[in-house]
mmCIF file of C-alpha atoms and ligand atoms in Angstrom:
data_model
loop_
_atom_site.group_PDB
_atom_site.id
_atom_site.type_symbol
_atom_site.label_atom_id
_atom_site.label_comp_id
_atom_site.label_asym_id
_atom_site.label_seq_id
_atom_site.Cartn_x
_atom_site.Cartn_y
_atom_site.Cartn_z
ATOM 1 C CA UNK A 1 81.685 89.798 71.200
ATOM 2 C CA UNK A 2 85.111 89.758 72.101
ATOM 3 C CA UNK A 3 86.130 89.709 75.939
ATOM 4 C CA UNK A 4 88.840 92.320 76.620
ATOM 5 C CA UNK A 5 90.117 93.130 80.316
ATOM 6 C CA UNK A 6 89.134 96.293 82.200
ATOM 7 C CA UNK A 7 91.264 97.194 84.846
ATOM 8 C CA UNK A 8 90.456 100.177 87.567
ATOM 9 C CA UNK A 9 92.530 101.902 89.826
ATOM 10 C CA UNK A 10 90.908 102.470 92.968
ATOM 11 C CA UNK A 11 92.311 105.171 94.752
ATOM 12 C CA UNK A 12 90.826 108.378 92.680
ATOM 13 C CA UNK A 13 89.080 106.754 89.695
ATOM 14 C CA UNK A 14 86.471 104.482 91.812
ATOM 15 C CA UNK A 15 86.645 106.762 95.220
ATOM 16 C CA UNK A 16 88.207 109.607 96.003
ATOM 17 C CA UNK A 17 90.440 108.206 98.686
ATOM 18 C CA UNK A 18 93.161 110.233 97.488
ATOM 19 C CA UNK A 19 91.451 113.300 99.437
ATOM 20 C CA UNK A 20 92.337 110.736 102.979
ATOM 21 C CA UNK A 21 95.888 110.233 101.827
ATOM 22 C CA UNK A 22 96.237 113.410 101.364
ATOM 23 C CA UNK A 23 95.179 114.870 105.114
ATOM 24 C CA UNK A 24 96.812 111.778 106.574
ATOM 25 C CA UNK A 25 100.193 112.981 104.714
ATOM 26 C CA UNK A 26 99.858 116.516 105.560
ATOM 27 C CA UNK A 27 99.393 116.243 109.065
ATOM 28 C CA UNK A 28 102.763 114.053 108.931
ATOM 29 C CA UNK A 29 104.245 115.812 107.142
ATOM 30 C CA UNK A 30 103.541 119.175 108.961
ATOM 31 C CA UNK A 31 104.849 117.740 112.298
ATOM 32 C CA UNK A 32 108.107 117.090 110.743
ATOM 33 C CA UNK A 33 107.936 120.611 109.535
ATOM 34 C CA UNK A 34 107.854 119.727 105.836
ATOM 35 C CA UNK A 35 105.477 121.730 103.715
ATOM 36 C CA UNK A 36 102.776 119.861 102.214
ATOM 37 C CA UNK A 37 100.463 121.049 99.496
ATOM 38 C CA UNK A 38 98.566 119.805 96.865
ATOM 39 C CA UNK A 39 101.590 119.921 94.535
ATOM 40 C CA UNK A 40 103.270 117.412 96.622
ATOM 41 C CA UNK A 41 100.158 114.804 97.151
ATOM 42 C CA UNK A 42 99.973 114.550 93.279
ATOM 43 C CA UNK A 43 103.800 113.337 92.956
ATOM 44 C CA UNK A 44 102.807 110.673 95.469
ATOM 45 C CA UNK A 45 99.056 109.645 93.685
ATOM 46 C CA UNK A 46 99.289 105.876 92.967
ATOM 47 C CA UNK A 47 102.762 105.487 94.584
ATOM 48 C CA UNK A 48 103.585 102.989 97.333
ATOM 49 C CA UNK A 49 103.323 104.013 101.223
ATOM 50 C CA UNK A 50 106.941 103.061 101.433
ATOM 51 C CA UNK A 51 107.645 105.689 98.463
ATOM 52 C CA UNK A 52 105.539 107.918 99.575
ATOM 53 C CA UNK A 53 106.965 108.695 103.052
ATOM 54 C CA UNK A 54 111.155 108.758 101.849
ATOM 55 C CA UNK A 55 109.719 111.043 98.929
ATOM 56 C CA UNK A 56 108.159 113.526 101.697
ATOM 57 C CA UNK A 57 111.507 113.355 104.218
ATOM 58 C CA UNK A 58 113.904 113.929 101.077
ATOM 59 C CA UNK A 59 111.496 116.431 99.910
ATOM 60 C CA UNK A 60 112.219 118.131 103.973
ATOM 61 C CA UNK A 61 116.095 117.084 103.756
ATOM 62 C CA UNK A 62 115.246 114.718 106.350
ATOM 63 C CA UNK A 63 117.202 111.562 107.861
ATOM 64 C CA UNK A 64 115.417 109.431 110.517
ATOM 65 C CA UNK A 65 116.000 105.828 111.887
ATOM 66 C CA UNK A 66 114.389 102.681 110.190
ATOM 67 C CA UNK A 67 112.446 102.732 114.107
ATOM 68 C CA UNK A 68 111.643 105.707 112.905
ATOM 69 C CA UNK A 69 110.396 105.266 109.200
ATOM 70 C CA UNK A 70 108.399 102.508 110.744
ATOM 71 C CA UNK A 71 106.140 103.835 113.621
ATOM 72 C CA UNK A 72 105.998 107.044 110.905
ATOM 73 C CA UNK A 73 103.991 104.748 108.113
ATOM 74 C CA UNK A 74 101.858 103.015 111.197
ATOM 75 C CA UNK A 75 100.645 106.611 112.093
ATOM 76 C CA UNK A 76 99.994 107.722 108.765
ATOM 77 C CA UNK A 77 98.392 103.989 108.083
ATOM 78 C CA UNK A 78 95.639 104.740 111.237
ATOM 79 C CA UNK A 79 94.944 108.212 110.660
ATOM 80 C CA UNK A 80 94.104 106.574 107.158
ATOM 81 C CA UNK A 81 92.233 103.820 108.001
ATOM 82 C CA UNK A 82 90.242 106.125 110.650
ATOM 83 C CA UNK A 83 88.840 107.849 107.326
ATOM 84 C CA UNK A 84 88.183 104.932 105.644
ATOM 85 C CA UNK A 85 86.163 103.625 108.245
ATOM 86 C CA UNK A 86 83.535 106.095 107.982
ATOM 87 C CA UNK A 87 83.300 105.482 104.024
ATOM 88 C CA UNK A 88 80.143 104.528 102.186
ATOM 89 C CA UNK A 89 78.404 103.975 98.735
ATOM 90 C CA UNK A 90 78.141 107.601 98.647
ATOM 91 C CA UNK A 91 81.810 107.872 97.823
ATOM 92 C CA UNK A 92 82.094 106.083 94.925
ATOM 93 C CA UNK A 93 83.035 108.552 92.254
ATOM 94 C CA UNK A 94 79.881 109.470 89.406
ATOM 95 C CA UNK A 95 78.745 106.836 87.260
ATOM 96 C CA UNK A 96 81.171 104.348 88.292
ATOM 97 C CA UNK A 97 78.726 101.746 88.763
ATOM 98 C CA UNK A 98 77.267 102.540 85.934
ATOM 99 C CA UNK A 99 80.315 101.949 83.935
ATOM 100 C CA UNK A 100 81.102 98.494 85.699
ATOM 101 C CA UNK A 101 77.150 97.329 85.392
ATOM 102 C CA UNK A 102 77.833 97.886 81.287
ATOM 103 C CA UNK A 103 81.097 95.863 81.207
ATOM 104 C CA UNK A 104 79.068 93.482 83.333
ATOM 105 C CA UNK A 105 76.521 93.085 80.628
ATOM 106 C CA UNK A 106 79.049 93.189 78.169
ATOM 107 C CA UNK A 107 80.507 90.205 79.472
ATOM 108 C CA UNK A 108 83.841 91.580 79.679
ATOM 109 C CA UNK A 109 86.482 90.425 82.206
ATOM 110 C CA UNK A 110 86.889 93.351 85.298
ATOM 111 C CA UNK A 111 89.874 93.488 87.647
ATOM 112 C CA UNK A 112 90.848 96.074 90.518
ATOM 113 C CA UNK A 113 95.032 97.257 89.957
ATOM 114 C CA UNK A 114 95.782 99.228 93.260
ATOM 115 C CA UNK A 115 98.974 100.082 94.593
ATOM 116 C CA UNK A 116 96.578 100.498 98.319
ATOM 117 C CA UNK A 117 97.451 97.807 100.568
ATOM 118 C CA UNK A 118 93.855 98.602 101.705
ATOM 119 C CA UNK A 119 91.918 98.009 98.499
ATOM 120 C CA UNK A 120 90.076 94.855 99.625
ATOM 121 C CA UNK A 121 88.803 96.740 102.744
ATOM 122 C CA UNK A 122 88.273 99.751 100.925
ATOM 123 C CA UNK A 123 85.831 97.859 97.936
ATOM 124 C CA UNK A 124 84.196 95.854 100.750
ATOM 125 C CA UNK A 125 83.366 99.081 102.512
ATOM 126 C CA UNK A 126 81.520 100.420 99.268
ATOM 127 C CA UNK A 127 79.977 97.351 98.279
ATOM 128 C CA UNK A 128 81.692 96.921 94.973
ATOM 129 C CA UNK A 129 83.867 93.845 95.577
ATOM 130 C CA UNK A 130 81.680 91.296 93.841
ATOM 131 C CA UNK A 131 81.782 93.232 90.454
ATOM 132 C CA UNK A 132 85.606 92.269 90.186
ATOM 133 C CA UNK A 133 86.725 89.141 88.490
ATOM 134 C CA UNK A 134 90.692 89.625 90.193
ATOM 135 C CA UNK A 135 91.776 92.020 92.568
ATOM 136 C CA UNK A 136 95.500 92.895 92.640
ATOM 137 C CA UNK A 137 96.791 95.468 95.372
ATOM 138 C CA UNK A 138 99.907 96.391 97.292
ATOM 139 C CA UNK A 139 100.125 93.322 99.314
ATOM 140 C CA UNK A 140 100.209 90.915 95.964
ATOM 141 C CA UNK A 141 103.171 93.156 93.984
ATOM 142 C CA UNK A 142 106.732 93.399 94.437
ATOM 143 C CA UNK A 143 107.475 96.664 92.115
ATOM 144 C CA UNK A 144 105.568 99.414 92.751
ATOM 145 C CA UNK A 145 104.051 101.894 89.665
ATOM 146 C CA UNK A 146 105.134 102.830 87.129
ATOM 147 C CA UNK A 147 106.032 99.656 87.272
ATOM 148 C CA UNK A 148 104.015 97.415 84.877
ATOM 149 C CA UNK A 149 103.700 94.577 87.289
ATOM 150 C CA UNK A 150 100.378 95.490 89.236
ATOM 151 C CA UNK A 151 98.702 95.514 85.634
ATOM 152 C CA UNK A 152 100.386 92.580 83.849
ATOM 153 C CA UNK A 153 99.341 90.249 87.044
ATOM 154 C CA UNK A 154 95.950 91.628 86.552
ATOM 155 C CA UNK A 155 95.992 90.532 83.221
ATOM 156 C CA UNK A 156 97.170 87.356 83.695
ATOM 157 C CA UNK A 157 94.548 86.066 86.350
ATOM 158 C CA UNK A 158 91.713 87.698 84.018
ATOM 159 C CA UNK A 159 93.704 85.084 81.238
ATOM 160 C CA UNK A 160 93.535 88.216 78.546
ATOM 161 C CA UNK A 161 96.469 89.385 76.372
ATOM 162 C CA UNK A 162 97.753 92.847 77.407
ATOM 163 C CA UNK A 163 97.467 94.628 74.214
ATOM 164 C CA UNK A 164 93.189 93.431 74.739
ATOM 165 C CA UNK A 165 93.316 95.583 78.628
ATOM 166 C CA UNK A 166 91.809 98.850 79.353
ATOM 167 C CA UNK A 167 93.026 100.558 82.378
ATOM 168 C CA UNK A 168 91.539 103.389 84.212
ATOM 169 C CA UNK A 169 93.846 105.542 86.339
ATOM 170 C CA UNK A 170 94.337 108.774 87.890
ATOM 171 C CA UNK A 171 97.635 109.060 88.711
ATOM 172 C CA UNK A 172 100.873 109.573 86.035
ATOM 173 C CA UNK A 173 102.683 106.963 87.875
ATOM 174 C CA UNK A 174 99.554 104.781 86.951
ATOM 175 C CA UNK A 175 98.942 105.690 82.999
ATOM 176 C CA UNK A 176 103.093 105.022 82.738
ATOM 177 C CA UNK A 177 102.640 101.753 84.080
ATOM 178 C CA UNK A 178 99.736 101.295 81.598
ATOM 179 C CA UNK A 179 101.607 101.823 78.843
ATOM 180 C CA UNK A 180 104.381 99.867 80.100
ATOM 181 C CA UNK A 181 102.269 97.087 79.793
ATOM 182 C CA UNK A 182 101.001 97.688 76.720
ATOM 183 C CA UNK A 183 97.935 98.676 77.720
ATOM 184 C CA UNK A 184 95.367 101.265 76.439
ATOM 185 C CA UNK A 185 95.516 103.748 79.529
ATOM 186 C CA UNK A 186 92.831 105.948 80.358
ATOM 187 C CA UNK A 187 93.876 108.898 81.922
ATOM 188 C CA UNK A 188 90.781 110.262 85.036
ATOM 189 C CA UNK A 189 91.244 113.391 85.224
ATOM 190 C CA UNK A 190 93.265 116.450 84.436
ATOM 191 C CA UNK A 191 94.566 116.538 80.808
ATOM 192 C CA UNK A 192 97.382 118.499 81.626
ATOM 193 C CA UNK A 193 98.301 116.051 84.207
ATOM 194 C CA UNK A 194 97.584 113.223 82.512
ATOM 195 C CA UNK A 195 98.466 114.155 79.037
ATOM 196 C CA UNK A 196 100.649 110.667 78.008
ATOM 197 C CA UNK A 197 97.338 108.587 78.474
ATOM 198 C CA UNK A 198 95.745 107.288 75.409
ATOM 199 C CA UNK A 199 92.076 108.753 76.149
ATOM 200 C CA UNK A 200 91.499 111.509 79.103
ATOM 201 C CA UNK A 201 88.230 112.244 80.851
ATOM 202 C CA UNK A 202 87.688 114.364 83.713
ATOM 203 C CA UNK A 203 85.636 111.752 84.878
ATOM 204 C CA UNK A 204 83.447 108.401 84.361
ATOM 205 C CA UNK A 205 80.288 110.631 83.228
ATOM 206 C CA UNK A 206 82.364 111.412 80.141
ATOM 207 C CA UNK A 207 82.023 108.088 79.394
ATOM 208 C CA UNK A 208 79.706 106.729 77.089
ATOM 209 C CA UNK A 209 78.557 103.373 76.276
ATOM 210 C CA UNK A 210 79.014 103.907 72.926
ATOM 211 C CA UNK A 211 82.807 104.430 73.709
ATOM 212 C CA UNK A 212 82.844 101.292 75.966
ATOM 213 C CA UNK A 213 81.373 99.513 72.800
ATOM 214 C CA UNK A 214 84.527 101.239 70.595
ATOM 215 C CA UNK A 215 86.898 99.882 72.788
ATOM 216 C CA UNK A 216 85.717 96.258 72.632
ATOM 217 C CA UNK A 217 85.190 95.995 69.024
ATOM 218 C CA UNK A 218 89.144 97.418 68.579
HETATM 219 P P1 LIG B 1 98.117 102.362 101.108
HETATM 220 P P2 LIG B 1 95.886 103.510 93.885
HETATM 221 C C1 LIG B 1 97.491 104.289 95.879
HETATM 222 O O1 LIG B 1 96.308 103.702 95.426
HETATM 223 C C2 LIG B 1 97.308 105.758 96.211
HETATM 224 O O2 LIG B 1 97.040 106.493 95.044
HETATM 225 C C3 LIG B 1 98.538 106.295 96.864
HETATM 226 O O3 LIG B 1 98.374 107.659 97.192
HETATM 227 C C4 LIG B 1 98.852 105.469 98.114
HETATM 228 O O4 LIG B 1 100.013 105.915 98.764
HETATM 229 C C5 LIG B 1 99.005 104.011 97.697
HETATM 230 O O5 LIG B 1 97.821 103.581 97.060
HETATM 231 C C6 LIG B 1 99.284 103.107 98.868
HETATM 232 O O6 LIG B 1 98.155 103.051 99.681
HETATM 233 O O7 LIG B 1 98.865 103.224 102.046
HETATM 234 O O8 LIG B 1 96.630 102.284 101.392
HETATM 235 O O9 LIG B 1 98.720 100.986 100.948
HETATM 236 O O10 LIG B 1 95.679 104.890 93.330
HETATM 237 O O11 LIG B 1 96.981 102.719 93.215
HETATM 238 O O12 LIG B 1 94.593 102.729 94.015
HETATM 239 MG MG1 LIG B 2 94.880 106.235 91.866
#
């Protein structure tokens, strides 16, 4: 059987982390006096931290001081991490380990492709660090998504082709970077949202082994 690569996301296709971003970007957000809804946290799903927080002060016609921009991302960074802390295996997202047991028996190649600078902590946390071959996250990438870079580094220490990688991802900034890279994206999620991905599911319960098998044997 052939070995293609699988690449995941973390941040809202293995947990739902995106639910901690959002509160800790809220609250931020609110004290500036910028509105924050659910609208705006999808625009920043899978975007940098540094993105994130000069997308929220342009979205409030804001100005502040590098100082400023700084001690802003630390606070938003702890509030974070405070949530994180408390995380378990009960947070991984439905069948998830199901999915990465059958590429596991598969013997395909598996690799984490997060724009989190917490990933590591975050997998460690849920116990799911050992089922990755490579792990590439914030710290290791210079462009952020959409961006193909995250992916295309993933591939590379996995030593498969791009055009032979699967990637899972929630977020639109995600499935462009996907296809950027040549990649069969997987949209998690809403098909509205996620409409440019290759394949959508709401989620990894949607999933069958059968269509794992499909996309191997492609
Ligand atoms: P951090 P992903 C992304 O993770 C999140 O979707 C995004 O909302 C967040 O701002 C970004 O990570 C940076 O995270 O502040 O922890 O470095 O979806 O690419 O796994
Ligand atoms: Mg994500």
């Amino acid at each position: 059987m052939k070995t293609k690569g699988f690449i995941f996301d973390l941040d809202g296709v293995i947990v739902d982390t995106a639910k901690y971003h959002f509160l800790a970007w809220k609250k931020l957000a609110n004290q500036l006096g910028i509105d924050f809804t659910e609208h705006e946290n999808e625009q920043l799903k899978g975007v940098s931290r540094v993105r994130s927080l000069e997308k929220i002060l342009s979205w409030g016609n804001k100005t502040i001081s590098q100082t400023q921009f700084s001690e802003l991302m630390e606070a938003k960074n702890n509030d974070y991490l405070q949530y994180i802390s408390a995380m378990d295996t009960q947070e991984i997202l439905p069948d998830v380990p199901r999915v990465l047991n059958t590429l596991k028996g598969l013997e395909q190649s598996i690799a984490l492709g997060s724009a989190s600078k917490n990933a590591r902590a975050i997998l460690e946390r849920v116990n799911l660090k050992h089922h990755f071959n490579a792990i590439v996250d914030g710290n290791d990438v210079s462009k952020a998504k959409p961006d193909p870079e995250v992916f295309i580094i993933a591939a590379k220490l996995l030593n498969v082709n791009p055009e032979d990688c699967v990637v899972f991802e929630d977020s639109v900034a995600g499935v462009k970077a996907a296809n950027a890279a040549n990649m069969v994206s997987i949209g998690i999620g809403n098909s509205a949202i996620l409409g440019h991905a290759k394949h959508v599911f709401n989620d990894f319960t949607e999933i069958s082994n059968a269509f794992i098998d499909s996309l191997i044997s492609k």
